[in-house]
Structures are given as C-alpha cells and as structure tokens.
Amino acid sequence: MEKYKLLEKDNKIILKNIENFHPKHIFECGQAFRWYKEEDGSYTTISYGRVLNVKKEGKDVILYPTNKEEFEKIWMHYFDLERDYSSIKKELSKDPILKEAIGFGDGIRVLNQEPFEIVISFIISANNQIPRIKKSIETISLNYGKKIDTKLKGKDYYSFPSPKELADAELEEFNKITKVGFRGKRVLATSKIIEKGELELQAIFHMNRDDGKEALMTLPGVGPKVSDCILLFAFDKDEAFPVDVWVKRVMEYFYLKEDTNVKHIGEHGKRIFGSLAGFAQQYLFYYAREKGIGK
Ligand code: 8HG
C-alpha cells in the first residue's frame, strides 16, 4: 500500500505527501495513450468512462473532478495505489542499471487500465509510433465512443468505445476515419470476437501469465509482444516483460552486449528480474526512449 493522507474537498481528492507518483512519469512512460498535457503541467486522462485531471503540487497529487467514493472505486486501483513502489524500487535498485533508470523515472506507477481498450490500443501499436497511436485512439473515441458528461478546460471528452460499438463499425469507413491502415481489419475482427463472448476477457484475470498469453494470442493482431503489453497494463501480470524496439535496445546495450533475438531477451528479462520483470521493463522503456539508448 502506498503511503499518503487523503483529503476530499471541492470535487477534489488530494493525496498528501505521496511518494512514487509523478504524473509525467506515469503518463509518458509508454503504458498509456489517452492523456493530454495541459499548459499548467498537469495531465488529463480519460479512463473508465471518466475524465480526470492529475496535478502534482509539491509533495501532493490533486485529482479533479472526483470524490472519495469514486476514488476508492476506480482511481485507487487505476493508479495501483494498493502497491508500495518503494519496496519494488529498493529490490530492483540492487541492479546498478535499474538504479539509474529508476532515478530517471522514479514516479512511474504501472496503471491498471481497461482490458478492452488496452487490447485494441496495443493491436494498433504494432509497427507504430506512440504519437500516431495516441492520435488514432483519440479519433476512434471521438467517432465511436460516447460523449462524457464532464466538460473540462472548455473541452468535450469521449469514452473509449465498447466492444459492441466497434464490432458494429464498417471497415472501410473505420479505416478512412482512424488511419490505422492494415490494423483496422484486426481491430474490428477482435472486437467482434469479444462482443460475441468467444473470448471472455474477464477470465484472463484468473489465469496465470502463460495461459493468459495463449488466450490473448488467439485474437487477430495479438502476437507475443502485444500480448505481454496487454497482460501487464490491463491484467495485473507483474512478471510480463514486453520486448519492443526500445526494450530490445536497452537490454542489448547494457546487459547482453550483442544483437539478440527478442524471444531470448524476454527470457533473459524474466530470469534476472523475476516477478518484478514488468516494473523493470517500464523503468527501462522510459529511460531508453527518453535518452535514445542504443539508437
Ligand atoms: O510501455 C511499453 N513497453 C513496451 N515494451 N513496449 C511498448 C510500450 N508502449 C508502447 O507503445 N510499446 C510498443 O512500442 C508498442 C509499439 O511496438 C511501440 C510503439 O512505440
């Protein structure tokens, strides 16, 4: 459990003196696509059909608009606040490379995001770049999601569509609007499978990583890397170690010292970081991408 004092006032939740929580690190470390950086340095995110602005002020984090009931129901788990990141960081810092990466992204927390949204987002992430992925997901939400009641900073926000809303989409139109290219067919086919209940996403919460991976990989567009991202970002599988270009580069640069295939890198990550591999991966991904390691 993360330590903080909770205050509620004026539609705000204040997490006083909270450690291991930096909005920039959380939202910009690669795990999430639906956030906007505001002029005042805060971040606005859309998740679970709600809009939330997250601001760091000194040692406090301010969440707005929300209340205690909603915080306890949704945001506490979304921000993974049941977990104590100091002990994770202490353990991983025994490795000098991780110590450096953690020093750089010390406020990272691995979010618990919505399964369907993450499945679709990471299908779109294949051979893609984060700014483009963000743009496509924003366009998908605007065109296929529902308008959210909350208006913030003069703007309207839309929820990520449900499986039904995407299953009903027409492929040609979807591709034209969202510009996801060859991924569009996979997105709609996967949405149909989930909508029909042919794969029950909730069941994956009760599976181990290997079984969850096998189940997810039956979906069109979900391969080994995409499935590891989904397991880590939506299904709380801490030991998942997705190896994308950045993780490949950083692992080769610091650990393996030679060109290595991604399967072997994944196994190596699991071996050295064990049950904390997913966290190690996130500190490394952020560090490598921001610093351009191994490019
Ligand atoms: O947080 C991420 N970790 C890893 N390992 N890979 C990621 C993350 N976020 C993200 O988008 N990717 C992948 O990187 C998906 C895609 O292959 C590429 C986009 O930059």
PDB file of C-alpha atoms and ligand atoms in Angstrom, residues 29-33 121-122 124-131 133 225-226 229 232-233 241-247 281-282 285-286 289, ligand 1:
ATOM      1  CA  CYS A  29       6.432   6.178 -19.805  1.00  0.00           C
ATOM      2  CA  GLY A  30       4.710   4.399 -22.716  1.00  0.00           C
ATOM      3  CA  GLN A  31       1.953   2.431 -20.987  1.00  0.00           C
ATOM      4  CA  ALA A  32      -0.968   4.746 -21.723  1.00  0.00           C
ATOM      5  CA  PHE A  33      -2.232   6.627 -24.755  1.00  0.00           C
ATOM      6  CA  SER A 121      -4.729   0.057 -28.285  1.00  0.00           C
ATOM      7  CA  PHE A 122      -1.878  -2.423 -28.418  1.00  0.00           C
ATOM      8  CA  ILE A 124      -2.898  -0.542 -33.045  1.00  0.00           C
ATOM      9  CA  SER A 125       0.605  -0.182 -31.556  1.00  0.00           C
ATOM     10  CA  ALA A 126       2.085  -2.833 -33.875  1.00  0.00           C
ATOM     11  CA  ASN A 127       4.843  -1.272 -36.023  1.00  0.00           C
ATOM     12  CA  ASN A 128       3.568   2.119 -34.960  1.00  0.00           C
ATOM     13  CA  GLN A 129       4.752   5.184 -33.086  1.00  0.00           C
ATOM     14  CA  ILE A 130       3.327   6.490 -29.828  1.00  0.00           C
ATOM     15  CA  PRO A 131       2.165   9.933 -31.125  1.00  0.00           C
ATOM     16  CA  ILE A 133      -1.168   5.583 -31.767  1.00  0.00           C
ATOM     17  CA  LYS A 225       4.837  -8.615 -27.625  1.00  0.00           C
ATOM     18  CA  VAL A 226       1.337  -7.174 -27.862  1.00  0.00           C
ATOM     19  CA  CYS A 229       1.790  -5.385 -23.045  1.00  0.00           C
ATOM     20  CA  LEU A 232       0.983  -6.053 -17.865  1.00  0.00           C
ATOM     21  CA  PHE A 233      -1.135  -2.951 -18.482  1.00  0.00           C
ATOM     22  CA  PHE A 241       8.147  -8.444 -19.912  1.00  0.00           C
ATOM     23  CA  PRO A 242       7.175  -6.972 -23.298  1.00  0.00           C
ATOM     24  CA  VAL A 243      10.155  -6.622 -25.615  1.00  0.00           C
ATOM     25  CA  ASP A 244       9.654  -3.868 -28.171  1.00  0.00           C
ATOM     26  CA  VAL A 245      12.383  -1.980 -30.051  1.00  0.00           C
ATOM     27  CA  TRP A 246      13.342   0.120 -27.005  1.00  0.00           C
ATOM     28  CA  VAL A 247      13.493  -2.742 -24.535  1.00  0.00           C
ATOM     29  CA  GLN A 281      10.634  -3.216 -18.157  1.00  0.00           C
ATOM     30  CA  GLN A 282       8.705   0.034 -17.564  1.00  0.00           C
ATOM     31  CA  PHE A 285      11.444   1.534 -21.535  1.00  0.00           C
ATOM     32  CA  TYR A 286      11.035   5.119 -20.287  1.00  0.00           C
ATOM     33  CA  ARG A 289      13.141   6.038 -25.088  1.00  0.00           C
TER      34      ARG A 289
HETATM   35  O1  8HG B   1       5.340   0.662 -22.320  1.00  0.00           O
HETATM   36  C1  8HG B   1       5.693  -0.006 -23.279  1.00  0.00           C
HETATM   37  N1  8HG B   1       6.574  -1.032 -23.141  1.00  0.00           N
HETATM   38  C2  8HG B   1       6.988  -1.756 -24.219  1.00  0.00           C
HETATM   39  N2  8HG B   1       7.871  -2.729 -24.008  1.00  0.00           N
HETATM   40  N3  8HG B   1       6.557  -1.524 -25.457  1.00  0.00           N
HETATM   41  C3  8HG B   1       5.670  -0.521 -25.622  1.00  0.00           C
HETATM   42  C4  8HG B   1       5.223   0.273 -24.569  1.00  0.00           C
HETATM   43  N4  8HG B   1       4.378   1.201 -25.081  1.00  0.00           N
HETATM   44  C5  8HG B   1       4.328   1.014 -26.413  1.00  0.00           C
HETATM   45  O2  8HG B   1       3.682   1.693 -27.206  1.00  0.00           O
HETATM   46  N5  8HG B   1       5.113  -0.057 -26.743  1.00  0.00           N
HETATM   47  C6  8HG B   1       5.405  -0.592 -28.041  1.00  0.00           C
HETATM   48  O3  8HG B   1       6.316   0.327 -28.643  1.00  0.00           O
HETATM   49  C7  8HG B   1       4.302  -0.786 -28.962  1.00  0.00           C
HETATM   50  C8  8HG B   1       4.915  -0.436 -30.321  1.00  0.00           C
HETATM   51  O4  8HG B   1       5.576  -1.539 -30.842  1.00  0.00           O
HETATM   52  C9  8HG B   1       5.921   0.585 -29.991  1.00  0.00           C
HETATM   53  C10 8HG B   1       5.434   1.995 -30.136  1.00  0.00           C
HETATM   54  O5  8HG B   1       6.475   2.864 -29.892  1.00  0.00           O
END
